Amino acid sequence: MAYLTVDQAQEGMVLSAPVTDRRGRLLIPAGKELSERHVDALRMWGVTHVEVEGDSPAEEVDRDIDPETLSEAERIVSERFAGQKDAHPLLTALFHHAVTAEAATLHAGGTGS
């Protein structure tokens, strides 16, 4: 599963989770293949993120970094988020991005931030 911004979503991707509005109403069901029209509609509806089948770009980068480094990066970044990483989809995405960036820094021999 990949968690992407709507701007990263492309025609032909398949939703792995349903897309709902702020009130929980179903907009697009899981398993639906996105068309360009769907992506445009998501933007108009104010949807910021979708879950699609396959790997996200961050997950592809993660494969190049050993699990110990990723674990250390997650520990460092978790301290900054203080339990807020799952409070909102945007924070979840930001958390994953920050972990990837921190892991890349550690992997390259940096001291972390």
Coordinates of C-alpha atoms in Angstrom, one line a residue:
M1 CA 0.0 0.0 0.0
A2 CA 1.2 3.5 -0.8
Y3 CA 0.0 6.7 0.9
L4 CA 0.2 9.4 -1.7
T5 CA -0.9 13.0 -2.1
V6 CA -3.6 13.6 -4.6
D7 CA -0.9 15.4 -6.8
Q8 CA 1.1 12.1 -6.8
A9 CA -2.0 10.0 -7.8
Q10 CA -2.1 9.0 -11.4
E11 CA -4.5 7.5 -13.8
G12 CA -4.4 3.7 -13.7
M13 CA -3.6 3.5 -10.0
V14 CA -6.0 1.3 -7.9
L15 CA -7.3 2.5 -4.6
S16 CA -6.5 0.2 -1.7
A17 CA -8.8 2.1 0.7
P18 CA -12.0 4.0 0.1
V19 CA -12.0 7.7 -0.3
T20 CA -14.4 9.5 1.9
D21 CA -15.3 13.1 2.6
R22 CA -15.0 14.9 5.9
R23 CA -18.4 13.6 7.0
G24 CA -17.4 10.0 6.1
R25 CA -19.5 9.8 3.0
L26 CA -18.1 7.4 0.3
L27 CA -16.6 9.3 -2.7
I28 CA -14.7 6.5 -4.4
P29 CA -14.7 2.8 -3.2
A30 CA -11.6 0.8 -2.6
G31 CA -10.5 -1.3 -5.6
K32 CA -11.5 1.4 -8.1
E33 CA -9.0 2.2 -10.8
L34 CA -8.4 6.0 -10.9
S35 CA -9.0 7.9 -14.1
E36 CA -7.8 11.4 -14.7
R37 CA -11.4 12.5 -14.0
H38 CA -11.2 10.9 -10.6
V39 CA -8.0 12.7 -9.7
D40 CA -9.4 16.1 -10.8
A41 CA -12.6 15.4 -8.7
L42 CA -10.5 14.5 -5.7
R43 CA -8.8 17.9 -5.9
M44 CA -12.2 19.7 -6.2
W45 CA -13.5 17.8 -3.2
G46 CA -10.6 18.9 -1.1
V47 CA -9.1 15.4 -0.7
T48 CA -5.4 15.6 0.1
H49 CA -4.3 12.0 0.2
V50 CA -5.2 8.6 -1.1
E51 CA -4.1 5.0 -0.4
V52 CA -3.2 3.0 -3.5
E53 CA -1.9 -0.4 -4.2
G54 CA 1.8 -0.8 -4.6
D55 CA 4.8 1.0 -3.1
S56 CA 5.2 4.7 -2.5
P57 CA 8.3 6.5 -3.6
A58 CA 9.5 6.8 0.0
E59 CA 9.2 3.0 0.4
E60 CA 11.4 2.5 -2.6
V61 CA 14.1 4.7 -1.0
D62 CA 13.6 2.8 2.3
R63 CA 14.8 -0.4 0.7
D64 CA 18.3 1.0 0.2
I65 CA 18.7 1.8 3.9
D66 CA 19.2 -1.0 6.5
P67 CA 16.5 -1.7 9.0
E68 CA 18.6 -0.6 12.0
T69 CA 19.1 2.9 10.5
L70 CA 15.4 3.2 9.7
S71 CA 14.5 2.2 13.2
E72 CA 16.9 4.8 14.6
A73 CA 15.5 7.4 12.3
E74 CA 11.9 6.6 13.4
R75 CA 12.9 6.8 17.1
I76 CA 14.5 10.3 16.5
V77 CA 11.5 11.6 14.5
S78 CA 8.9 10.1 16.9
E79 CA 10.4 12.3 19.7
R80 CA 9.6 15.4 17.5
F81 CA 6.1 14.3 16.8
A82 CA 5.2 13.4 20.4
G83 CA 2.3 11.1 19.7
Q84 CA 0.8 13.3 17.0
K85 CA 1.9 11.3 13.9
D86 CA -1.5 9.5 13.6
A87 CA -3.7 12.5 14.6
H88 CA -4.2 13.6 11.0
P89 CA -3.4 12.2 7.5
L90 CA -1.2 15.1 6.8
L91 CA 0.8 14.5 10.0
T92 CA 1.1 10.9 9.1
A93 CA 2.5 11.7 5.7
L94 CA 4.9 14.3 7.1
F95 CA 6.1 11.8 9.7
H96 CA 6.9 9.2 7.0
H97 CA 8.7 11.8 5.0
A98 CA 10.7 13.0 8.0
V99 CA 11.7 9.4 8.8
T100 CA 12.9 8.8 5.3
A101 CA 14.9 12.1 5.3
E102 CA 16.4 11.3 8.7
A103 CA 17.3 7.8 7.6
A104 CA 19.0 9.1 4.5
T105 CA 21.0 11.5 6.6
L106 CA 22.1 8.8 9.0
H107 CA 22.8 6.4 6.1
A108 CA 25.1 9.0 4.5
G109 CA 27.1 9.2 7.7
G110 CA 25.4 12.3 9.1
T111 CA 24.6 12.7 12.8
G112 CA 20.9 13.2 12.3
S113 CA 19.0 16.3 13.2

